[in-house]
CSV table of C-alpha atoms in Angstrom, one decimal:
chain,number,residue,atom,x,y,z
M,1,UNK,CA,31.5,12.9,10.7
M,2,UNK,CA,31.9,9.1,11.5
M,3,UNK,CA,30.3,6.7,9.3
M,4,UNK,CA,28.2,5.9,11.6
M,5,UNK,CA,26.7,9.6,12.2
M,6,UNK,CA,26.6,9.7,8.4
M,7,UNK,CA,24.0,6.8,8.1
M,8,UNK,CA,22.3,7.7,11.0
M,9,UNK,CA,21.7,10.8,9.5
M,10,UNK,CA,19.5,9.5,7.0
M,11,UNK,CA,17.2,7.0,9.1
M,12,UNK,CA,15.0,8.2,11.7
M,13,UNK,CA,13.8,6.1,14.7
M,14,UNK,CA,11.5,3.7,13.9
M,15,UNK,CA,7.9,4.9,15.4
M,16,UNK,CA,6.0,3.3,18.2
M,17,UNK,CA,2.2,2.5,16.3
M,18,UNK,CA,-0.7,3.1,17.9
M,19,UNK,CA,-4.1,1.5,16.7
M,20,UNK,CA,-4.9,-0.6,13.8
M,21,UNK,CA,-6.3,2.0,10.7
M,22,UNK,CA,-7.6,0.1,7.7
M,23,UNK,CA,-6.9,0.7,4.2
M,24,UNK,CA,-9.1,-0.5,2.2
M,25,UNK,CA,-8.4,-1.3,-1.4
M,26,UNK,CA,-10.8,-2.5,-4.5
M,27,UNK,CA,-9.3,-4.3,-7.5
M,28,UNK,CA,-11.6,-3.3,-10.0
M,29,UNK,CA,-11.8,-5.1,-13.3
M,30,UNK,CA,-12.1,-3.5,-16.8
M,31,UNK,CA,-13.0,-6.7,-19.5
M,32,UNK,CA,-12.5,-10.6,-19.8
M,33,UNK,CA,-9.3,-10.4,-19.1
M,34,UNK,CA,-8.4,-11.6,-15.5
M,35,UNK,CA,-5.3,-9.5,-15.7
M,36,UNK,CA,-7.0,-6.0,-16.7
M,37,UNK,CA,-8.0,-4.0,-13.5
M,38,UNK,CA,-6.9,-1.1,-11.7
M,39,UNK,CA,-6.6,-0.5,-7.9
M,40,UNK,CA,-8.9,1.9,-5.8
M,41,UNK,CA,-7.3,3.1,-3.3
M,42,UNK,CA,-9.4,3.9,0.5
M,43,UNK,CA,-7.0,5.5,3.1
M,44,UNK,CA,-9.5,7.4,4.8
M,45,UNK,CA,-9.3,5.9,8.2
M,46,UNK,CA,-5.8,5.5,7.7
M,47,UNK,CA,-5.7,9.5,6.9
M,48,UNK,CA,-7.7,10.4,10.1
M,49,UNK,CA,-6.0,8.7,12.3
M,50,UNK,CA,-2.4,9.9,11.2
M,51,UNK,CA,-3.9,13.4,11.6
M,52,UNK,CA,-4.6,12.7,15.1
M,53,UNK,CA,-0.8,12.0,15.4
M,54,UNK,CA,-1.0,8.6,15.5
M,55,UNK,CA,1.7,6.3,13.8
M,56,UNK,CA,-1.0,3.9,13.0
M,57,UNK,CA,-0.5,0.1,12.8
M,58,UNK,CA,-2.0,-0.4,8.7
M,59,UNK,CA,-4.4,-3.1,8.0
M,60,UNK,CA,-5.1,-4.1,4.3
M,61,UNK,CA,-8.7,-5.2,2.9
M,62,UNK,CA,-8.2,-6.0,-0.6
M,63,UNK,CA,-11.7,-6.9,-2.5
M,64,UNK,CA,-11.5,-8.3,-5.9
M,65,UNK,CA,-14.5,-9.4,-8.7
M,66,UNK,CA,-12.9,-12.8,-9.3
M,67,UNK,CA,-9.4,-14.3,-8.2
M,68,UNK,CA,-8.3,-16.1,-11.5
M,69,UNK,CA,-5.5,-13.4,-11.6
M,70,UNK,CA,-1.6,-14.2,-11.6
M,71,UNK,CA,-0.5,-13.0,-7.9
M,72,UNK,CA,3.1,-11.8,-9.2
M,73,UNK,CA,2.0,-9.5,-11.3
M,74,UNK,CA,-0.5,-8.1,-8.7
M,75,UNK,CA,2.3,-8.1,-6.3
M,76,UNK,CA,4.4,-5.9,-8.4
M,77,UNK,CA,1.6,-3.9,-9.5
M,78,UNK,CA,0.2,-3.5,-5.9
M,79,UNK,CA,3.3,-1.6,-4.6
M,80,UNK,CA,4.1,0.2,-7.4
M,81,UNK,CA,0.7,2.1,-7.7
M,82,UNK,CA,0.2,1.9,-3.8
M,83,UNK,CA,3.4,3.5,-3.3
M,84,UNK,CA,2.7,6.0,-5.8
M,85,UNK,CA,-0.9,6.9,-4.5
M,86,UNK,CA,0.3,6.9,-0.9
M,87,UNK,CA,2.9,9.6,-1.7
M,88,UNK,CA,0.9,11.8,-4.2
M,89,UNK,CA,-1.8,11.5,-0.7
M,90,UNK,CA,0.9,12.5,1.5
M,91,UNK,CA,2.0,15.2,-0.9
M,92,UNK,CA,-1.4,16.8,-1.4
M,93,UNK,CA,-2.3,16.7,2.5
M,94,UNK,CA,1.5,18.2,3.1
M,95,UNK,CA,0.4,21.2,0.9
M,96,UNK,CA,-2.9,21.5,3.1
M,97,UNK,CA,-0.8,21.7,6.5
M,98,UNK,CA,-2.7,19.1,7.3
M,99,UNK,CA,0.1,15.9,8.0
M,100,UNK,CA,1.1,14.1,10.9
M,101,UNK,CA,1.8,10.4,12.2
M,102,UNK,CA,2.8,8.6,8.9
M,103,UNK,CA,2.1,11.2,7.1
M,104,UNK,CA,4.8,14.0,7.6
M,105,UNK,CA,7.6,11.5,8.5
M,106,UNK,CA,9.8,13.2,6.7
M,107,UNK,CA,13.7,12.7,6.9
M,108,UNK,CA,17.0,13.2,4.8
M,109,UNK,CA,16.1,9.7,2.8
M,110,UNK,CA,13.3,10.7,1.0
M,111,UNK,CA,15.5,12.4,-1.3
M,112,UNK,CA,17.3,9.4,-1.7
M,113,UNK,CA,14.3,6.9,-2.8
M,114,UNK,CA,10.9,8.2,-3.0
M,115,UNK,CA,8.6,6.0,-2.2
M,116,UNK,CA,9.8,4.9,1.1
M,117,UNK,CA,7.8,6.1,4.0
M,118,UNK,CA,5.2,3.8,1.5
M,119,UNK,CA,7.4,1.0,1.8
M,120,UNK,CA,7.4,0.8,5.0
M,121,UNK,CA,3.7,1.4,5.5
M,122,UNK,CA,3.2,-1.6,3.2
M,123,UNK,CA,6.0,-3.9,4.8
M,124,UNK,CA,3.9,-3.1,8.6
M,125,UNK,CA,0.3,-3.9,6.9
M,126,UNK,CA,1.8,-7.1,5.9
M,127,UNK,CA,4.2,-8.1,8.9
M,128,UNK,CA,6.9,-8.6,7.0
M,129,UNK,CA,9.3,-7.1,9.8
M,130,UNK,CA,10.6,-4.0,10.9
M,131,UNK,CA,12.6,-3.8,7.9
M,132,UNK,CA,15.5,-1.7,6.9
M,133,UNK,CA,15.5,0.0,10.3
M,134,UNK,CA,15.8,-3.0,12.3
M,135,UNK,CA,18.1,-5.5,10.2
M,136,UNK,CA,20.8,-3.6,8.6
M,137,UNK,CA,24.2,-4.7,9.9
M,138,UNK,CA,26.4,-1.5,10.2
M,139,UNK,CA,29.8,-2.9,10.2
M,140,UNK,CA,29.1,-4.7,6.8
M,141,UNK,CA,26.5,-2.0,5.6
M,142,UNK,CA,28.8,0.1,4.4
M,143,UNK,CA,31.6,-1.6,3.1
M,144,UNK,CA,32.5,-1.2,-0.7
M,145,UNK,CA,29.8,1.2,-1.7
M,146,UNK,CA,28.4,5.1,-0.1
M,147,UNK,CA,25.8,4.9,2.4
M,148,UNK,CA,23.6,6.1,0.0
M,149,UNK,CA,23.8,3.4,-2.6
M,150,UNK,CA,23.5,0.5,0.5
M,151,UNK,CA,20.4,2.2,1.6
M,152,UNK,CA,19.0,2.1,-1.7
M,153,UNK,CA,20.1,-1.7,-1.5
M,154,UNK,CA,18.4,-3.0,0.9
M,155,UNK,CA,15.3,-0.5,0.5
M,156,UNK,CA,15.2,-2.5,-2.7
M,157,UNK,CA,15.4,-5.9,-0.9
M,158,UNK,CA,12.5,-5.0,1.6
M,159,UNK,CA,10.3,-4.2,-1.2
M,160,UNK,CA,11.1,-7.8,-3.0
M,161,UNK,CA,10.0,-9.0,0.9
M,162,UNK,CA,7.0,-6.8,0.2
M,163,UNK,CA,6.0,-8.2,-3.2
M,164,UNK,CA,6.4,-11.7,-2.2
M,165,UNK,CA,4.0,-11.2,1.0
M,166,UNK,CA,1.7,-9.3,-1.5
M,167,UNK,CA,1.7,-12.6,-3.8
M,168,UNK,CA,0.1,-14.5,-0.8
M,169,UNK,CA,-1.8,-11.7,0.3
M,170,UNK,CA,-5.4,-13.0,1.0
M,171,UNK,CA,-7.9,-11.1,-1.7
M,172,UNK,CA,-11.8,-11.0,-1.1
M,173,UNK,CA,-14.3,-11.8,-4.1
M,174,UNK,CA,-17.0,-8.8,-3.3
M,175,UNK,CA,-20.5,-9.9,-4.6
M,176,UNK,CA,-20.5,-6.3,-6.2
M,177,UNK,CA,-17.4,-6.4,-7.7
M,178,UNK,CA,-18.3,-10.0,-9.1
M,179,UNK,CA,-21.2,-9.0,-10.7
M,180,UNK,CA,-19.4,-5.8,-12.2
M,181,UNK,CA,-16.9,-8.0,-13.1
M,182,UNK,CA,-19.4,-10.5,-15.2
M,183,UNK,CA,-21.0,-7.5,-16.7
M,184,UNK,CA,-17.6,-6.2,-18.5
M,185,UNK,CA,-16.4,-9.7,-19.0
M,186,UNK,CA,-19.0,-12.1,-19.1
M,187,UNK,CA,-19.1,-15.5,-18.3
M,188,UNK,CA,-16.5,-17.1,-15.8
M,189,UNK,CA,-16.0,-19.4,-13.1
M,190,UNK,CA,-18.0,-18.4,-10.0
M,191,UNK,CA,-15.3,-17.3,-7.1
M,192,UNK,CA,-15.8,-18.1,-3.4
M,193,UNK,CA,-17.0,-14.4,-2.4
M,194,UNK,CA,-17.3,-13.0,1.3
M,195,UNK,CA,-21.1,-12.7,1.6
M,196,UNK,CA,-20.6,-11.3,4.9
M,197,UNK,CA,-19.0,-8.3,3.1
M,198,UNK,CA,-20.2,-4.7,3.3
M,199,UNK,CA,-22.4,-2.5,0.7
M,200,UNK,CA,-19.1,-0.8,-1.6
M,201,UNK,CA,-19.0,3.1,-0.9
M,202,UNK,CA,-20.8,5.3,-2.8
M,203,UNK,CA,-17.3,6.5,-4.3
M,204,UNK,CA,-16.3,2.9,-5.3
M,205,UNK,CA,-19.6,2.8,-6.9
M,206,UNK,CA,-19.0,5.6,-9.1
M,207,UNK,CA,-15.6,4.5,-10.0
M,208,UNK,CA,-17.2,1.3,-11.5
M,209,UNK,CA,-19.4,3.7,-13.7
M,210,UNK,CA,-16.7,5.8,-14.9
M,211,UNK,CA,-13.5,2.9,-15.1
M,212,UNK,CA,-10.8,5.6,-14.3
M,213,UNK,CA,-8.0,4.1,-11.9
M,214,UNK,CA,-7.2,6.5,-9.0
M,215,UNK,CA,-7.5,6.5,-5.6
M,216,UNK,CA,-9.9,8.0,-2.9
M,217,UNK,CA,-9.5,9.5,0.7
Protein backbone atom coordinates (compact mmCIF):
# COMPACT_ATOMS: atom_id res chain seq x y z
CA UNK A 1 0.00 0.00 0.00
CA UNK A 2 1.35 3.54 -1.10
CA UNK A 3 1.69 6.10 1.41
CA UNK A 4 -0.81 7.80 0.22
CA UNK A 5 -3.55 4.85 0.48
CA UNK A 6 -2.13 4.31 3.98
CA UNK A 7 -3.22 7.88 5.25
CA UNK A 8 -6.18 7.94 3.38
CA UNK A 9 -7.03 5.03 5.06
CA UNK A 10 -7.49 6.68 8.25
CA UNK A 11 -9.40 10.01 7.21
CA UNK A 12 -12.80 9.77 5.85
CA UNK A 13 -14.30 12.52 3.54
CA UNK A 14 -15.12 15.43 5.17
CA UNK A 15 -19.22 15.59 5.42
CA UNK A 16 -21.47 18.01 3.58
CA UNK A 17 -23.60 19.80 6.94
CA UNK A 18 -26.92 20.32 6.71
CA UNK A 19 -28.75 22.72 9.24
CA UNK A 20 -27.57 24.70 12.05
CA UNK A 21 -28.26 22.34 15.63
CA UNK A 22 -27.58 24.25 18.75
CA UNK A 23 -25.72 23.10 21.66
CA UNK A 24 -26.26 24.79 24.39
CA UNK A 25 -23.94 24.88 27.26
CA UNK A 26 -24.27 26.49 30.99
CA UNK A 27 -21.18 27.36 32.98
CA UNK A 28 -22.33 26.92 36.31
CA UNK A 29 -20.60 28.35 39.27
CA UNK A 30 -19.91 26.59 42.69
CA UNK A 31 -18.44 29.63 45.27
CA UNK A 32 -16.65 33.14 45.23
CA UNK A 33 -14.26 31.95 43.25
CA UNK A 34 -14.62 33.18 39.56
CA UNK A 35 -12.61 30.13 38.45
CA UNK A 36 -14.83 27.32 40.30
CA UNK A 37 -17.63 26.05 37.90
CA UNK A 38 -18.47 23.17 35.93
CA UNK A 39 -19.91 22.89 32.42
CA UNK A 40 -23.58 21.56 31.59
CA UNK A 41 -23.67 20.18 28.67
CA UNK A 42 -27.34 20.52 26.20
CA UNK A 43 -26.90 18.49 22.93
CA UNK A 44 -30.37 17.67 22.56
CA UNK A 45 -31.11 19.37 19.32
CA UNK A 46 -27.84 18.67 18.24
CA UNK A 47 -28.67 14.67 19.15
CA UNK A 48 -32.09 14.85 17.12
CA UNK A 49 -30.97 16.17 14.32
CA UNK A 50 -27.88 13.80 13.85
CA UNK A 51 -30.41 10.92 14.31
CA UNK A 52 -32.29 12.20 11.37
CA UNK A 53 -28.94 11.68 9.51
CA UNK A 54 -28.03 14.95 9.35
CA UNK A 55 -24.22 16.08 9.59
CA UNK A 56 -25.42 19.16 11.31
CA UNK A 57 -23.63 22.51 11.10
CA UNK A 58 -23.00 23.02 15.48
CA UNK A 59 -23.89 26.27 16.96
CA UNK A 60 -22.61 27.07 20.61
CA UNK A 61 -24.66 29.13 23.30
CA UNK A 62 -22.52 29.34 26.22
CA UNK A 63 -24.38 31.09 29.43
CA UNK A 64 -22.31 32.07 32.34
CA UNK A 65 -23.40 33.77 36.07
CA UNK A 66 -20.65 36.41 35.79
CA UNK A 67 -17.59 36.78 33.25
CA UNK A 68 -14.74 37.83 35.63
CA UNK A 69 -13.15 34.28 34.68
CA UNK A 70 -9.65 33.79 33.00
CA UNK A 71 -10.62 32.71 29.25
CA UNK A 72 -7.47 30.31 28.94
CA UNK A 73 -8.30 28.29 31.42
CA UNK A 74 -11.96 28.07 30.22
CA UNK A 75 -10.56 27.34 26.82
CA UNK A 76 -8.71 24.44 27.90
CA UNK A 77 -11.19 23.32 30.21
CA UNK A 78 -14.07 23.74 27.54
CA UNK A 79 -12.60 21.16 25.12
CA UNK A 80 -11.40 18.91 27.39
CA UNK A 81 -14.74 18.14 29.20
CA UNK A 82 -16.75 18.91 25.90
CA UNK A 83 -14.77 16.41 24.22
CA UNK A 84 -15.19 14.00 26.82
CA UNK A 85 -19.03 14.46 27.20
CA UNK A 86 -19.54 14.44 23.44
CA UNK A 87 -17.92 10.98 23.24
CA UNK A 88 -19.29 9.32 26.44
CA UNK A 89 -22.87 10.82 24.39
CA UNK A 90 -21.91 9.25 21.31
CA UNK A 91 -20.82 6.05 23.16
CA UNK A 92 -24.04 5.62 25.15
CA UNK A 93 -26.42 6.39 21.97
CA UNK A 94 -23.91 3.84 19.84
CA UNK A 95 -24.97 1.17 22.53
CA UNK A 96 -28.77 2.17 21.87
CA UNK A 97 -28.50 1.61 17.93
CA UNK A 98 -29.53 4.77 17.92
CA UNK A 99 -26.39 6.95 15.99
CA UNK A 100 -26.17 8.68 12.85
CA UNK A 101 -24.88 11.98 11.16
CA UNK A 102 -22.07 13.05 13.66
CA UNK A 103 -22.82 10.65 15.69
CA UNK A 104 -21.63 7.20 14.21
CA UNK A 105 -18.77 8.75 12.03
CA UNK A 106 -16.79 6.24 12.85
CA UNK A 107 -13.36 5.50 10.92
CA UNK A 108 -9.88 3.79 11.47
CA UNK A 109 -8.63 7.16 13.51
CA UNK A 110 -10.56 6.89 16.41
CA UNK A 111 -8.36 4.41 17.61
CA UNK A 112 -5.69 6.55 17.07
CA UNK A 113 -6.88 9.78 19.19
CA UNK A 114 -10.12 9.62 20.95
CA UNK A 115 -11.60 12.52 21.08
CA UNK A 116 -11.64 13.53 17.57
CA UNK A 117 -14.94 13.32 15.83
CA UNK A 118 -15.33 16.07 19.08
CA UNK A 119 -12.71 17.98 17.70
CA UNK A 120 -13.97 18.50 14.88
CA UNK A 121 -17.48 19.24 15.97
CA UNK A 122 -15.94 21.92 18.11
CA UNK A 123 -13.49 23.36 15.43
CA UNK A 124 -17.14 23.72 12.92
CA UNK A 125 -19.15 25.44 15.95
CA UNK A 126 -16.44 27.89 16.04
CA UNK A 127 -15.36 28.34 12.25
CA UNK A 128 -12.08 27.81 12.78
CA UNK A 129 -11.73 25.87 9.34
CA UNK A 130 -12.07 22.64 7.88
CA UNK A 131 -9.24 21.49 9.81
CA UNK A 132 -7.05 18.45 9.49
CA UNK A 133 -9.06 17.23 6.58
CA UNK A 134 -8.62 20.12 4.43
CA UNK A 135 -4.95 21.56 5.25
CA UNK A 136 -2.70 18.78 5.64
CA UNK A 137 0.06 18.87 3.01
CA UNK A 138 0.68 15.15 1.92
CA UNK A 139 4.05 15.36 0.39
CA UNK A 140 5.46 16.95 3.74
CA UNK A 141 2.92 15.13 5.99
CA UNK A 142 4.62 12.29 6.26
CA UNK A 143 8.12 12.80 6.13
CA UNK A 144 10.36 11.76 9.16
CA UNK A 145 7.60 10.26 11.34
CA UNK A 146 4.50 7.25 10.67
CA UNK A 147 1.33 8.51 9.47
CA UNK A 148 0.11 7.86 12.64
CA UNK A 149 2.20 10.10 14.84
CA UNK A 150 1.69 13.19 12.03
CA UNK A 151 -1.98 12.66 12.38
CA UNK A 152 -1.77 12.86 15.95
CA UNK A 153 0.36 16.17 15.20
CA UNK A 154 -1.66 18.15 13.61
CA UNK A 155 -4.98 16.78 15.45
CA UNK A 156 -3.01 18.38 18.29
CA UNK A 157 -2.47 21.63 16.41
CA UNK A 158 -6.31 22.07 15.46
CA UNK A 159 -7.23 21.69 19.00
CA UNK A 160 -4.56 24.62 20.08
CA UNK A 161 -6.78 26.47 16.96
CA UNK A 162 -9.75 25.31 18.97
CA UNK A 163 -8.71 26.64 22.42
CA UNK A 164 -7.58 29.81 21.21
CA UNK A 165 -11.12 30.50 19.37
CA UNK A 166 -12.68 29.15 22.66
CA UNK A 167 -10.62 32.11 24.59
CA UNK A 168 -12.57 34.67 22.47
CA UNK A 169 -15.65 32.77 22.41
CA UNK A 170 -18.54 35.24 23.27
CA UNK A 171 -20.15 33.93 26.87
CA UNK A 172 -23.74 35.16 27.98
CA UNK A 173 -24.30 36.41 31.70
CA UNK A 174 -27.90 34.50 32.34
CA UNK A 175 -29.95 36.57 34.96
CA UNK A 176 -30.50 32.98 36.49
CA UNK A 177 -27.25 31.91 36.62
CA UNK A 178 -26.16 35.48 38.04
CA UNK A 179 -28.31 35.35 40.80
CA UNK A 180 -27.24 31.59 41.56
CA UNK A 181 -23.99 32.74 41.19
CA UNK A 182 -24.43 35.66 44.01
CA UNK A 183 -26.13 33.17 46.18
CA UNK A 184 -22.89 30.72 46.41
CA UNK A 185 -20.56 33.61 46.16
CA UNK A 186 -21.95 36.62 47.28
CA UNK A 187 -21.19 39.93 46.46
CA UNK A 188 -19.48 40.88 42.99
CA UNK A 189 -19.42 43.22 40.21
CA UNK A 190 -22.78 43.21 38.31
CA UNK A 191 -22.07 41.62 34.64
CA UNK A 192 -23.74 42.87 31.48
CA UNK A 193 -26.41 39.95 31.24
CA UNK A 194 -28.63 39.03 28.11
CA UNK A 195 -32.13 40.06 29.45
CA UNK A 196 -33.54 38.87 26.34
CA UNK A 197 -32.43 35.31 27.44
CA UNK A 198 -34.78 32.39 27.90
CA UNK A 199 -36.19 30.70 31.32
CA UNK A 200 -33.10 27.81 32.10
CA UNK A 201 -34.54 24.18 31.56
CA UNK A 202 -36.05 22.50 34.18
CA UNK A 203 -32.84 20.15 34.06
CA UNK A 204 -30.37 23.09 34.29
CA UNK A 205 -32.49 24.09 37.23
CA UNK A 206 -31.97 20.96 39.06
CA UNK A 207 -28.40 20.86 38.38
CA UNK A 208 -27.98 24.25 40.29
CA UNK A 209 -29.76 22.42 43.31
CA UNK A 210 -27.74 19.46 43.32
CA UNK A 211 -23.92 21.20 42.00
CA UNK A 212 -22.91 17.82 40.31
CA UNK A 213 -20.99 18.63 36.84
CA UNK A 214 -22.38 16.36 33.97
CA UNK A 215 -24.00 16.84 30.98
CA UNK A 216 -27.70 16.45 29.72
CA UNK A 217 -29.31 15.35 26.37
Amino acid sequence: MSWTERLGSYLPEMPTLGREAEIAVYLIHNSGDAEDYFFLFDFEEFVDRSKAGMFVRPVLRVFAGRDDFSRVRFARQFREVFAREFDRMRGELGGKGETRGWLSWNFNVVDLVSDFVATMVLGIALSVGRMVLGKMAVPGFLKGKSAEAKLADEIDKTKGQVEAALAELDVRVHPELLEHAERVGGTQKRADQERDAWPLPDHVREHLRDGESGSWW
